[in-house]
Coordinates of C-alpha atoms in Angstrom, one line a residue:
X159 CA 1.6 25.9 -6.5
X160 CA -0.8 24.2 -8.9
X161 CA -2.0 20.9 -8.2
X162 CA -4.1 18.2 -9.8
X163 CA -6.6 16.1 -7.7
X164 CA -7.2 12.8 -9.8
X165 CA -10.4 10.7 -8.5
X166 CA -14.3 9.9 -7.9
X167 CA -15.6 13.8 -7.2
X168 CA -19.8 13.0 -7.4
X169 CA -20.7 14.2 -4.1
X170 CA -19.1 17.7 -2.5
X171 CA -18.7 14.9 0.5
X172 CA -16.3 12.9 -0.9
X173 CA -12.5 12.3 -0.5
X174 CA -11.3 14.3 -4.0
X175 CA -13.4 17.5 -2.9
X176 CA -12.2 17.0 0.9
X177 CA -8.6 17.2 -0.5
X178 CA -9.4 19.9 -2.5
X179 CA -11.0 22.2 -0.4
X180 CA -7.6 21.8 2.0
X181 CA -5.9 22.5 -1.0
X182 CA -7.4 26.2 -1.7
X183 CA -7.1 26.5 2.4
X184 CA -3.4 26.3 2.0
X185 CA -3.3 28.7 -0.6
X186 CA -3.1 26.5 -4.1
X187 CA -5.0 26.3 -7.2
X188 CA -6.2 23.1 -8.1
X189 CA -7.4 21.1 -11.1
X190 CA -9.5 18.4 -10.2
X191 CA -10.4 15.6 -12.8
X192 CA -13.4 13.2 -11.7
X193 CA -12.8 9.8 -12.9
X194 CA -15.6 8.1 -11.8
X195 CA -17.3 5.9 -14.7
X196 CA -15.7 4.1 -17.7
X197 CA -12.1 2.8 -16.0
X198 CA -10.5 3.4 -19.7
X199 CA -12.1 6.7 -20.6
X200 CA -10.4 10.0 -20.1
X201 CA -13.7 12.1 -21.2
X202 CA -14.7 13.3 -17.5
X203 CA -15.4 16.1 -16.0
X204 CA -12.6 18.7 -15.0
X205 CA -13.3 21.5 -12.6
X206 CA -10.8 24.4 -11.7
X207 CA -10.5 25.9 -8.0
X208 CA -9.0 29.1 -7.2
X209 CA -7.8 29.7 -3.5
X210 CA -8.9 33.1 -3.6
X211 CA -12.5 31.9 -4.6
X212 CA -12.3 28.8 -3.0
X213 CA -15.5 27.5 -5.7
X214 CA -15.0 26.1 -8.9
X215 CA -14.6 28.2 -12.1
X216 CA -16.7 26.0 -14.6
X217 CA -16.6 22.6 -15.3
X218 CA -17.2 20.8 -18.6
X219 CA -17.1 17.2 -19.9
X220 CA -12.8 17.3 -21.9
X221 CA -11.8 15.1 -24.2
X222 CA -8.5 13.2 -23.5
X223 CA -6.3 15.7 -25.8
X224 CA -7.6 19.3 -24.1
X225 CA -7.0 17.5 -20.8
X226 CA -3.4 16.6 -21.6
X227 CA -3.4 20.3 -22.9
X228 CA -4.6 21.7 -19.3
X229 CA -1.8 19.4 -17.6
X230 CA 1.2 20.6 -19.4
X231 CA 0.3 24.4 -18.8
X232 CA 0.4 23.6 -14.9
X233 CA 4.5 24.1 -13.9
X234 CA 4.8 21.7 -11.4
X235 CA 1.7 18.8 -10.9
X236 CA 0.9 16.8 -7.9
X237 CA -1.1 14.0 -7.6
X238 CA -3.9 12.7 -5.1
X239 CA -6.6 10.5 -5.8
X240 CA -8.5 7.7 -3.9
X241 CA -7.8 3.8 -4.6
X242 CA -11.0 3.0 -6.1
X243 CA -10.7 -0.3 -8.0
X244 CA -12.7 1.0 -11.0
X245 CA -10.5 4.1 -11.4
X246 CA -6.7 3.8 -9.7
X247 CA -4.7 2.4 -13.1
X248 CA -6.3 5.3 -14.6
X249 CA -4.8 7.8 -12.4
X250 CA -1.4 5.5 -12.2
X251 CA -1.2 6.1 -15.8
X252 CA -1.3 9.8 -15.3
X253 CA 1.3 10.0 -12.7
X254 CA 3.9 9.0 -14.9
X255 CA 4.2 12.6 -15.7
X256 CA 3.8 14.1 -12.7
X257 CA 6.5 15.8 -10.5
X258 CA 5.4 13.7 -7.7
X259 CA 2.4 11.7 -7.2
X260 CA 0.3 10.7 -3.2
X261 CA -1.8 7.7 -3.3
X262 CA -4.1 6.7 -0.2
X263 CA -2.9 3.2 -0.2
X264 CA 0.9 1.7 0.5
X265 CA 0.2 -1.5 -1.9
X266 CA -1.0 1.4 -4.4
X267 CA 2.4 3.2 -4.0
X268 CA 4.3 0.1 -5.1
X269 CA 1.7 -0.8 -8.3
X270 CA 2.3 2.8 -9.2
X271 CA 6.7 2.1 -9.0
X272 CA 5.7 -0.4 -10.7
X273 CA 3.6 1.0 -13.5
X274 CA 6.5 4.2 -14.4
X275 CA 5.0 6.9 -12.0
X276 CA 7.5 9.5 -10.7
X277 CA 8.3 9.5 -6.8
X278 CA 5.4 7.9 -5.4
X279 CA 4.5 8.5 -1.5
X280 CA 1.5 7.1 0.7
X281 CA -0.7 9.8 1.8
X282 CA -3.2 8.3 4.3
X283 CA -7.1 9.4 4.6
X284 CA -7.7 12.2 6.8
X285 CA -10.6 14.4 8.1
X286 CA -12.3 17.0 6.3
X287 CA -13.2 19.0 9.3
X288 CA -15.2 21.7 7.1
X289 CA -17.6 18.5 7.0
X290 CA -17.4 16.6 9.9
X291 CA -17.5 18.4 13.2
X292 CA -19.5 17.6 16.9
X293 CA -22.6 18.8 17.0
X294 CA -25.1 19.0 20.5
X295 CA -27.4 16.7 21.0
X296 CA -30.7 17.4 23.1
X297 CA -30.6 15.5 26.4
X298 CA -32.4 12.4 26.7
X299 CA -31.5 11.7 23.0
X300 CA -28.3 9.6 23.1
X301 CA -28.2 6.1 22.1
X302 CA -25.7 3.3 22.5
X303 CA -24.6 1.6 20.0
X304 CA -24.2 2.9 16.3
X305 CA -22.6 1.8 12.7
X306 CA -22.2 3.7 9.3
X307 CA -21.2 1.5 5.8
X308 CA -22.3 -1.2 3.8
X309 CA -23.8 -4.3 4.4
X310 CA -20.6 -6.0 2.8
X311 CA -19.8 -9.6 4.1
X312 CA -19.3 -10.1 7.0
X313 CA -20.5 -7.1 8.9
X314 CA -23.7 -8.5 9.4
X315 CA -22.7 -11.3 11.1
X316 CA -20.3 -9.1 13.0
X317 CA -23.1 -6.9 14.2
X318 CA -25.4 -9.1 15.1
X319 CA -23.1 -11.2 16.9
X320 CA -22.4 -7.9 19.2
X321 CA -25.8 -7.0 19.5
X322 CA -26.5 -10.6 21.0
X323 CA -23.7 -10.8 23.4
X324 CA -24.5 -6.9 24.4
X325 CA -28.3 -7.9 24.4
X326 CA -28.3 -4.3 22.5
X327 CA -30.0 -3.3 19.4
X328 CA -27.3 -1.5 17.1
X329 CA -28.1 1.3 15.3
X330 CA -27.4 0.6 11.7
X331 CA -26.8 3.9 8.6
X332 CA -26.0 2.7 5.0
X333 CA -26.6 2.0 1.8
X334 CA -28.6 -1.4 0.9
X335 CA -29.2 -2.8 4.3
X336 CA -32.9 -2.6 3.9
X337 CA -32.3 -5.1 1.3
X338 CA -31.3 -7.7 3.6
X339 CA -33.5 -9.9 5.9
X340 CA -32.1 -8.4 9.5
X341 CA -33.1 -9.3 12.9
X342 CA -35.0 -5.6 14.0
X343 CA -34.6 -6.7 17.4
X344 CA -30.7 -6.9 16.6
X345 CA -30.4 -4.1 13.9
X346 CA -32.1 -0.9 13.5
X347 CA -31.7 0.0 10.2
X348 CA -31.3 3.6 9.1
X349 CA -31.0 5.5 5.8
X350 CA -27.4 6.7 4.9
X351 CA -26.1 9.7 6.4
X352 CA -24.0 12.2 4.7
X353 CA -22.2 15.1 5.4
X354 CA -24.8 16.6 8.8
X355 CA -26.8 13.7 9.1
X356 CA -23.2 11.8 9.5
X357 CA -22.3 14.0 12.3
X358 CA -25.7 13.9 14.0
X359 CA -25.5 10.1 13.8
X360 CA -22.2 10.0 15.4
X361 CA -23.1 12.6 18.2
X362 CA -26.2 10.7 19.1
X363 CA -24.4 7.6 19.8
X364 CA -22.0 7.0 22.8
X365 CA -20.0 4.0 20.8
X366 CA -19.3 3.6 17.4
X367 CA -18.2 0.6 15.6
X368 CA -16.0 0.9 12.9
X369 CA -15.6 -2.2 10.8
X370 CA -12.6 -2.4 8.2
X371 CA -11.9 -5.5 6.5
X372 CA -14.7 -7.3 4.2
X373 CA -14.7 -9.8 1.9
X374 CA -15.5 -10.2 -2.0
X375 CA -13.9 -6.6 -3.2
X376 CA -11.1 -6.3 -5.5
X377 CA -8.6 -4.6 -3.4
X378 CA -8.5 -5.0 0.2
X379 CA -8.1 -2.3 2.5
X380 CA -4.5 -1.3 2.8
X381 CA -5.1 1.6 4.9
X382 CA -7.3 2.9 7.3
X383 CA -10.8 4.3 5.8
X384 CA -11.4 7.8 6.2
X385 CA -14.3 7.1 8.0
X386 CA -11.6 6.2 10.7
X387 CA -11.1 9.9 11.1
X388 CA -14.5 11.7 10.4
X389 CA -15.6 9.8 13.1
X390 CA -13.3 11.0 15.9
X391 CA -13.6 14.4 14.2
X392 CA -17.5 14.9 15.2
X393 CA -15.6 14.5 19.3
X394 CA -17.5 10.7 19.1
X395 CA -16.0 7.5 21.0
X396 CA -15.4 5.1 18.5
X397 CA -14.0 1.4 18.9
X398 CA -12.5 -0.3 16.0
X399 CA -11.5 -3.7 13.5
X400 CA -7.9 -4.3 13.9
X401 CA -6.1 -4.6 10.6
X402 CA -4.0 -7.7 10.9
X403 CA -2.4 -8.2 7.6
X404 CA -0.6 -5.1 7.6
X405 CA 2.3 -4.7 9.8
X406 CA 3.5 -1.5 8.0
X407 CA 0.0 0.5 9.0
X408 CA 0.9 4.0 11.0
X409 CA -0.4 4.0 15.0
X410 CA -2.8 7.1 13.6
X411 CA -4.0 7.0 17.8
X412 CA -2.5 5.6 20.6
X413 CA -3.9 2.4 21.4
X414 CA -5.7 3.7 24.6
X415 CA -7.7 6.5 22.3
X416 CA -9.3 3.9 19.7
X417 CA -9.8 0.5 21.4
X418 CA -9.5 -2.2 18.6
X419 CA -11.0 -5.4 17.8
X420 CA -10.0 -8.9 16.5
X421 CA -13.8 -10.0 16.4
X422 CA -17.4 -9.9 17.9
X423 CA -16.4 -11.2 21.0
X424 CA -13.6 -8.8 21.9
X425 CA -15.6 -6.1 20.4
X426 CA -18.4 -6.7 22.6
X427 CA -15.8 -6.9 25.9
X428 CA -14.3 -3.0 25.0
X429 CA -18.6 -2.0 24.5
X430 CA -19.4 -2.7 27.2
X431 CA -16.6 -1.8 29.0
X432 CA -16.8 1.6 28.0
X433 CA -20.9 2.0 27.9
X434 CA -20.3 1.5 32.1
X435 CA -17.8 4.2 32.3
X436 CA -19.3 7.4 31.1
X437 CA -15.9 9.8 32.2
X438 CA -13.2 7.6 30.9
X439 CA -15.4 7.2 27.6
X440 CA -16.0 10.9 27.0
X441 CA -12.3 11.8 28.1
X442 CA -11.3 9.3 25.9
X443 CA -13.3 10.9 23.3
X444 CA -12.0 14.1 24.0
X445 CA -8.5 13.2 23.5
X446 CA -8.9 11.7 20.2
X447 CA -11.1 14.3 19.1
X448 CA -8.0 16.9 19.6
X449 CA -5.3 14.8 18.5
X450 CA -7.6 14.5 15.2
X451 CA -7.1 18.0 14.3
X452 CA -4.1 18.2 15.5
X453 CA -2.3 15.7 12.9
X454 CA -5.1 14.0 11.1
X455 CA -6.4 16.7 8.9
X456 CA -6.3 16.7 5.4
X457 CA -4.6 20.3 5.9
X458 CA -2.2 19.1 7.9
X459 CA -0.9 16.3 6.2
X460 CA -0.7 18.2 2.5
X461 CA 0.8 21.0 4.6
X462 CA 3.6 18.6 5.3
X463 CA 4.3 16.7 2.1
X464 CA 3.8 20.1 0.1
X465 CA 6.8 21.4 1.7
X466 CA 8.9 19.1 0.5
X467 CA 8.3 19.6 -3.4
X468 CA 8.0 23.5 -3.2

Protein backbone atom coordinates (compact mmCIF):
# COMPACT_ATOMS: atom_id res chain seq x y z
CA UNK A 1 0.00 0.00 0.00
CA UNK A 2 1.11 3.56 -0.68
CA UNK A 3 0.60 6.14 1.78
CA UNK A 4 0.93 9.83 2.17
CA UNK A 5 2.23 11.35 5.60
CA UNK A 6 1.00 15.04 5.54
CA UNK A 7 2.82 17.33 8.34
CA UNK A 8 5.88 19.32 10.17
CA UNK A 9 8.95 16.78 9.07
CA UNK A 10 12.20 19.29 10.18
CA UNK A 11 13.79 17.06 12.52
CA UNK A 12 14.21 13.01 11.84
CA UNK A 13 12.74 13.15 15.67
CA UNK A 14 9.50 14.34 14.93
CA UNK A 15 6.00 12.81 14.72
CA UNK A 16 5.69 12.80 10.57
CA UNK A 17 9.10 10.78 10.41
CA UNK A 18 8.12 8.60 13.54
CA UNK A 19 4.98 7.53 11.54
CA UNK A 20 6.88 7.06 8.62
CA UNK A 21 9.58 5.02 9.69
CA UNK A 22 6.57 2.49 11.13
CA UNK A 23 5.28 2.81 7.92
CA UNK A 24 8.34 1.23 5.78
CA UNK A 25 8.48 -1.33 9.02
CA UNK A 26 5.17 -2.60 7.93
CA UNK A 27 6.04 -2.95 4.63
CA UNK A 28 4.59 0.32 2.70
CA UNK A 29 5.90 2.99 0.55
CA UNK A 30 5.31 6.31 1.64
CA UNK A 31 5.13 9.93 0.38
CA UNK A 32 5.72 12.31 2.95
CA UNK A 33 4.94 16.10 2.33
CA UNK A 34 6.46 18.57 5.08
CA UNK A 35 4.19 21.41 5.69
CA UNK A 36 5.88 23.28 8.02
CA UNK A 37 6.02 27.14 7.00
CA UNK A 38 3.55 29.35 5.02
CA UNK A 39 -0.08 27.77 6.30
CA UNK A 40 -1.47 28.59 2.63
CA UNK A 41 1.49 27.41 0.52
CA UNK A 42 1.67 24.04 -1.01
CA UNK A 43 5.58 24.60 -2.35
CA UNK A 44 7.22 22.16 0.41
CA UNK A 45 9.34 19.70 0.43
CA UNK A 46 8.24 16.06 -0.60
CA UNK A 47 10.40 13.04 0.20
CA UNK A 48 9.70 9.38 -1.07
CA UNK A 49 10.40 6.20 1.34
CA UNK A 50 10.77 2.79 0.05
CA UNK A 51 10.30 -0.15 2.66
CA UNK A 52 12.85 -2.06 1.12
CA UNK A 53 15.38 0.99 1.56
CA UNK A 54 13.80 2.24 4.43
CA UNK A 55 15.70 6.03 3.47
CA UNK A 56 14.35 8.54 1.35
CA UNK A 57 14.91 8.56 -2.41
CA UNK A 58 15.42 12.47 -2.92
CA UNK A 59 13.64 15.23 -1.88
CA UNK A 60 13.05 18.60 -3.65
CA UNK A 61 11.10 21.73 -3.03
CA UNK A 62 7.24 20.82 -5.71
CA UNK A 63 5.12 23.19 -6.73
CA UNK A 64 1.40 22.65 -5.91
CA UNK A 65 0.57 21.22 -9.56
CA UNK A 66 3.57 18.28 -9.57
CA UNK A 67 2.37 17.52 -6.12
CA UNK A 68 -1.24 16.94 -7.11
CA UNK A 69 0.49 15.01 -10.02
CA UNK A 70 2.50 12.70 -7.40
CA UNK A 71 -0.94 12.08 -5.42
CA UNK A 72 -3.04 10.88 -8.24
CA UNK A 73 -0.38 8.28 -9.33
CA UNK A 74 -0.64 6.68 -5.68
CA UNK A 75 -3.82 3.93 -5.98
CA UNK A 76 -5.10 4.24 -2.81
CA UNK A 77 -3.86 7.37 -0.30
CA UNK A 78 -3.91 7.62 3.45
CA UNK A 79 -3.59 10.28 5.52
CA UNK A 80 -1.65 11.17 8.86
CA UNK A 81 -0.40 14.30 9.88
CA UNK A 82 0.00 16.12 13.28
CA UNK A 83 -2.50 19.00 14.54
CA UNK A 84 -0.30 21.85 14.31
CA UNK A 85 -2.25 25.06 14.27
CA UNK A 86 -0.15 26.63 11.55
CA UNK A 87 -0.53 23.62 9.23
CA UNK A 88 -3.82 21.26 9.97
CA UNK A 89 -6.49 23.18 7.44
CA UNK A 90 -3.83 22.64 5.05
CA UNK A 91 -3.71 18.95 5.33
CA UNK A 92 -7.75 19.02 5.96
CA UNK A 93 -7.92 20.38 2.48
CA UNK A 94 -5.97 17.57 1.17
CA UNK A 95 -7.92 14.85 2.66
CA UNK A 96 -10.78 15.57 0.73
CA UNK A 97 -9.34 13.31 -1.79
CA UNK A 98 -8.11 10.73 0.10
CA UNK A 99 -9.47 7.16 0.46
CA UNK A 100 -9.40 7.69 4.18
CA UNK A 101 -7.65 10.17 6.24
CA UNK A 102 -6.13 9.68 10.51
CA UNK A 103 -5.74 12.84 12.43
CA UNK A 104 -4.01 12.90 16.02
CA UNK A 105 -6.78 14.85 17.49
CA UNK A 106 -10.76 13.93 17.99
CA UNK A 107 -11.92 17.77 17.64
CA UNK A 108 -9.62 17.59 14.36
CA UNK A 109 -11.65 14.56 13.12
CA UNK A 110 -14.95 16.49 13.36
CA UNK A 111 -13.27 20.06 11.65
CA UNK A 112 -12.16 17.70 8.96
CA UNK A 113 -16.30 16.09 8.53
CA UNK A 114 -16.76 19.25 8.50
CA UNK A 115 -14.46 20.68 5.95
CA UNK A 116 -15.40 17.60 2.95
CA UNK A 117 -12.64 14.99 3.98
CA UNK A 118 -13.40 11.36 3.21
CA UNK A 119 -13.88 8.95 6.35
CA UNK A 120 -12.07 10.65 8.96
CA UNK A 121 -10.75 8.44 12.17
CA UNK A 122 -8.68 9.67 15.34
CA UNK A 123 -5.29 8.12 15.39
CA UNK A 124 -3.72 8.96 18.79
CA UNK A 125 0.20 9.73 19.31
CA UNK A 126 2.25 6.88 19.93
CA UNK A 127 5.94 5.91 20.56
CA UNK A 128 8.58 5.74 18.12
CA UNK A 129 10.53 3.13 19.85
CA UNK A 130 13.48 3.20 17.10
CA UNK A 131 13.96 6.64 19.09
CA UNK A 132 13.05 6.36 22.47
CA UNK A 133 14.24 3.36 24.42
CA UNK A 134 15.84 2.83 28.27
CA UNK A 135 19.11 3.33 28.48
CA UNK A 136 21.64 2.48 31.83
CA UNK A 137 22.48 4.85 33.90
CA UNK A 138 25.86 4.69 36.04
CA UNK A 139 25.08 4.18 39.74
CA UNK A 140 25.13 7.03 41.91
CA UNK A 141 23.78 9.14 38.97
CA UNK A 142 19.97 9.14 39.39
CA UNK A 143 18.11 12.16 40.25
CA UNK A 144 14.55 12.87 41.42
CA UNK A 145 12.60 14.91 39.90
CA UNK A 146 12.61 15.79 36.06
CA UNK A 147 10.47 17.79 33.29
CA UNK A 148 10.78 18.07 29.35
CA UNK A 149 8.64 21.13 27.31
CA UNK A 150 8.17 24.59 27.16
CA UNK A 151 7.93 27.19 29.55
CA UNK A 152 4.24 27.76 28.37
CA UNK A 153 1.85 29.35 31.07
CA UNK A 154 1.42 27.88 33.65
CA UNK A 155 3.98 25.29 34.02
CA UNK A 156 6.17 27.48 35.81
CA UNK A 157 4.01 28.01 38.43
CA UNK A 158 3.15 24.44 38.37
CA UNK A 159 6.77 23.49 38.93
CA UNK A 160 7.68 25.56 41.23
CA UNK A 161 4.81 25.10 43.40
CA UNK A 162 5.95 21.18 43.49
CA UNK A 163 9.37 21.89 43.98
CA UNK A 164 8.29 23.91 47.24
CA UNK A 165 5.93 21.58 48.74
CA UNK A 166 8.64 18.63 47.87
CA UNK A 167 11.49 21.04 49.09
CA UNK A 168 13.10 19.48 45.78
CA UNK A 169 14.82 21.18 42.99
CA UNK A 170 13.25 19.89 39.61
CA UNK A 171 15.17 19.22 36.88
CA UNK A 172 14.02 21.35 34.07
CA UNK A 173 14.93 20.34 29.67
CA UNK A 174 13.38 22.80 27.01
CA UNK A 175 13.31 25.31 24.83
CA UNK A 176 13.37 29.07 26.20
CA UNK A 177 13.37 28.52 29.91
CA UNK A 178 16.66 30.22 30.24
CA UNK A 179 14.77 33.22 29.13
CA UNK A 180 12.76 33.33 32.20
CA UNK A 181 13.75 34.66 35.64
CA UNK A 182 13.47 31.10 37.67
CA UNK A 183 14.16 30.32 41.20
CA UNK A 184 17.69 27.96 40.71
CA UNK A 185 17.04 26.76 43.98
CA UNK A 186 13.48 25.54 42.56
CA UNK A 187 14.39 24.85 38.84
CA UNK A 188 17.48 23.58 37.34
CA UNK A 189 17.31 24.46 34.00
CA UNK A 190 18.70 22.34 31.21
CA UNK A 191 19.14 22.57 27.41
CA UNK A 192 16.54 20.62 25.31
CA UNK A 193 16.92 17.09 24.76
CA UNK A 194 16.26 15.25 21.72
CA UNK A 195 16.15 12.00 20.43
CA UNK A 196 19.38 10.28 23.11
CA UNK A 197 19.74 13.10 25.24
CA UNK A 198 15.69 12.63 25.72
CA UNK A 199 16.22 9.14 26.83
CA UNK A 200 19.22 9.83 29.00
CA UNK A 201 17.12 12.52 30.73
CA UNK A 202 14.35 10.31 31.39
CA UNK A 203 16.54 7.37 32.64
CA UNK A 204 18.46 9.62 34.97
CA UNK A 205 15.40 10.69 36.74
CA UNK A 206 13.23 8.35 39.09
CA UNK A 207 9.86 10.78 38.41
CA UNK A 208 8.79 12.49 35.54
CA UNK A 209 6.32 15.14 35.31
CA UNK A 210 4.34 15.36 32.43
CA UNK A 211 2.33 18.57 32.14
CA UNK A 212 -0.56 18.73 29.43
CA UNK A 213 -2.81 21.57 29.34
CA UNK A 214 -1.43 25.37 28.95
CA UNK A 215 -2.80 28.42 28.20
CA UNK A 216 -2.60 31.08 25.33
CA UNK A 217 -2.31 28.40 22.15
CA UNK A 218 -4.70 28.17 19.48
CA UNK A 219 -5.86 24.72 19.85
CA UNK A 220 -6.00 23.10 23.04
CA UNK A 221 -4.81 19.69 23.53
CA UNK A 222 -7.46 17.26 22.53
CA UNK A 223 -5.34 14.31 23.02
CA UNK A 224 -2.60 13.06 24.85
CA UNK A 225 1.00 14.38 23.70
CA UNK A 226 3.23 11.97 22.39
CA UNK A 227 5.58 12.84 24.92
CA UNK A 228 2.99 10.81 27.06
CA UNK A 229 4.33 7.71 25.47
CA UNK A 230 8.11 8.33 24.69
CA UNK A 231 8.36 8.75 28.18
CA UNK A 232 7.15 5.35 29.38
CA UNK A 233 8.97 4.00 26.33
CA UNK A 234 12.65 4.76 27.76
CA UNK A 235 11.09 2.08 31.03
CA UNK A 236 10.84 5.71 33.11
CA UNK A 237 8.17 6.28 36.01
CA UNK A 238 6.25 9.07 34.94
CA UNK A 239 3.26 10.94 36.86
CA UNK A 240 0.89 13.01 34.87
CA UNK A 241 -1.83 16.30 34.21
CA UNK A 242 -5.24 14.97 34.14
CA UNK A 243 -7.15 16.17 31.07
CA UNK A 244 -10.49 17.28 32.41
CA UNK A 245 -12.37 18.63 29.60
CA UNK A 246 -12.33 15.61 27.67
CA UNK A 247 -14.53 12.91 28.64
CA UNK A 248 -14.08 11.01 25.30
CA UNK A 249 -10.00 10.60 25.88
CA UNK A 250 -9.00 6.62 25.64
CA UNK A 251 -7.59 5.07 29.29
CA UNK A 252 -4.08 4.64 27.10
CA UNK A 253 -2.79 3.00 30.98
CA UNK A 254 -4.62 1.86 33.74
CA UNK A 255 -4.90 4.36 36.21
CA UNK A 256 -2.48 2.48 38.70
CA UNK A 257 0.50 2.67 35.81
CA UNK A 258 0.45 6.55 35.27
CA UNK A 259 -0.68 8.32 38.45
CA UNK A 260 -2.45 11.59 37.40
CA UNK A 261 -2.75 15.03 38.65
CA UNK A 262 -5.46 17.82 39.09
CA UNK A 263 -2.73 20.30 40.26
CA UNK A 264 0.57 21.12 42.33
CA UNK A 265 -0.79 19.86 45.35
CA UNK A 266 -1.91 16.48 44.32
CA UNK A 267 1.00 16.20 42.12
CA UNK A 268 3.29 16.68 44.86
CA UNK A 269 1.13 13.91 47.23
CA UNK A 270 1.77 10.91 44.22
CA UNK A 271 5.90 12.38 44.20
CA UNK A 272 6.44 11.75 47.00
CA UNK A 273 4.57 8.97 47.48
CA UNK A 274 6.40 7.09 45.00
CA UNK A 275 10.09 8.72 45.62
CA UNK A 276 9.64 6.58 49.23
CA UNK A 277 8.85 3.41 47.53
CA UNK A 278 11.60 2.38 45.27
CA UNK A 279 9.91 -1.34 44.33
CA UNK A 280 6.37 -0.32 43.63
CA UNK A 281 7.86 2.71 41.56
CA UNK A 282 10.21 0.70 39.35
CA UNK A 283 7.52 -2.22 39.05
CA UNK A 284 5.19 0.31 38.21
CA UNK A 285 7.58 1.46 35.64
CA UNK A 286 8.04 -1.80 34.35
CA UNK A 287 4.59 -2.47 33.68
CA UNK A 288 3.94 0.61 31.72
CA UNK A 289 7.03 0.24 29.95
CA UNK A 290 5.69 -3.25 28.44
CA UNK A 291 2.25 -2.33 28.00
CA UNK A 292 3.90 0.64 25.85
CA UNK A 293 5.08 -1.61 23.19
CA UNK A 294 2.69 -3.74 23.53
CA UNK A 295 -0.24 -1.39 22.20
CA UNK A 296 1.19 2.07 22.07
CA UNK A 297 3.49 1.96 19.21
CA UNK A 298 3.12 3.71 16.23
CA UNK A 299 3.48 0.10 14.48
CA UNK A 300 0.93 -1.22 16.25
CA UNK A 301 -1.66 1.26 15.93
CA UNK A 302 -1.14 1.67 11.86
CA UNK A 303 -0.98 -2.09 11.87
CA UNK A 304 -4.47 -2.01 13.11
CA UNK A 305 -6.21 0.76 11.21
CA UNK A 306 -4.24 -0.36 7.87
CA UNK A 307 -6.10 -3.53 7.96
CA UNK A 308 -9.17 -2.13 7.61
CA UNK A 309 -8.63 -0.17 4.28
CA UNK A 310 -6.54 -2.92 2.54
Amino acid sequence: MKILVVGPALTHNCTAFSITRACTNLKHSVLLINTRGNEYNYSKEIIEFKPDLGIFLGHDPLAFNLITYKLFAFRKITWCFDFDPKSYMEGIRLARSADMSFFMSPKLVEVAMSNGARCPRFMPMGADVFMYHPVEIESGKMRNIGFIGSPKEPRKEMLEKIARNLGECIDVAGEDWRELKCNPELLNIHDPVYCDEFNNFCCSHKVIINLTQYKNFETPPHTQSQRYFMVPATKTFMVSEKINYLPILPNYYEPYLIPEFKDADEASEHIEYYLHDNELRNEKKRLTYERTLERHTYEYRLERILGYIK
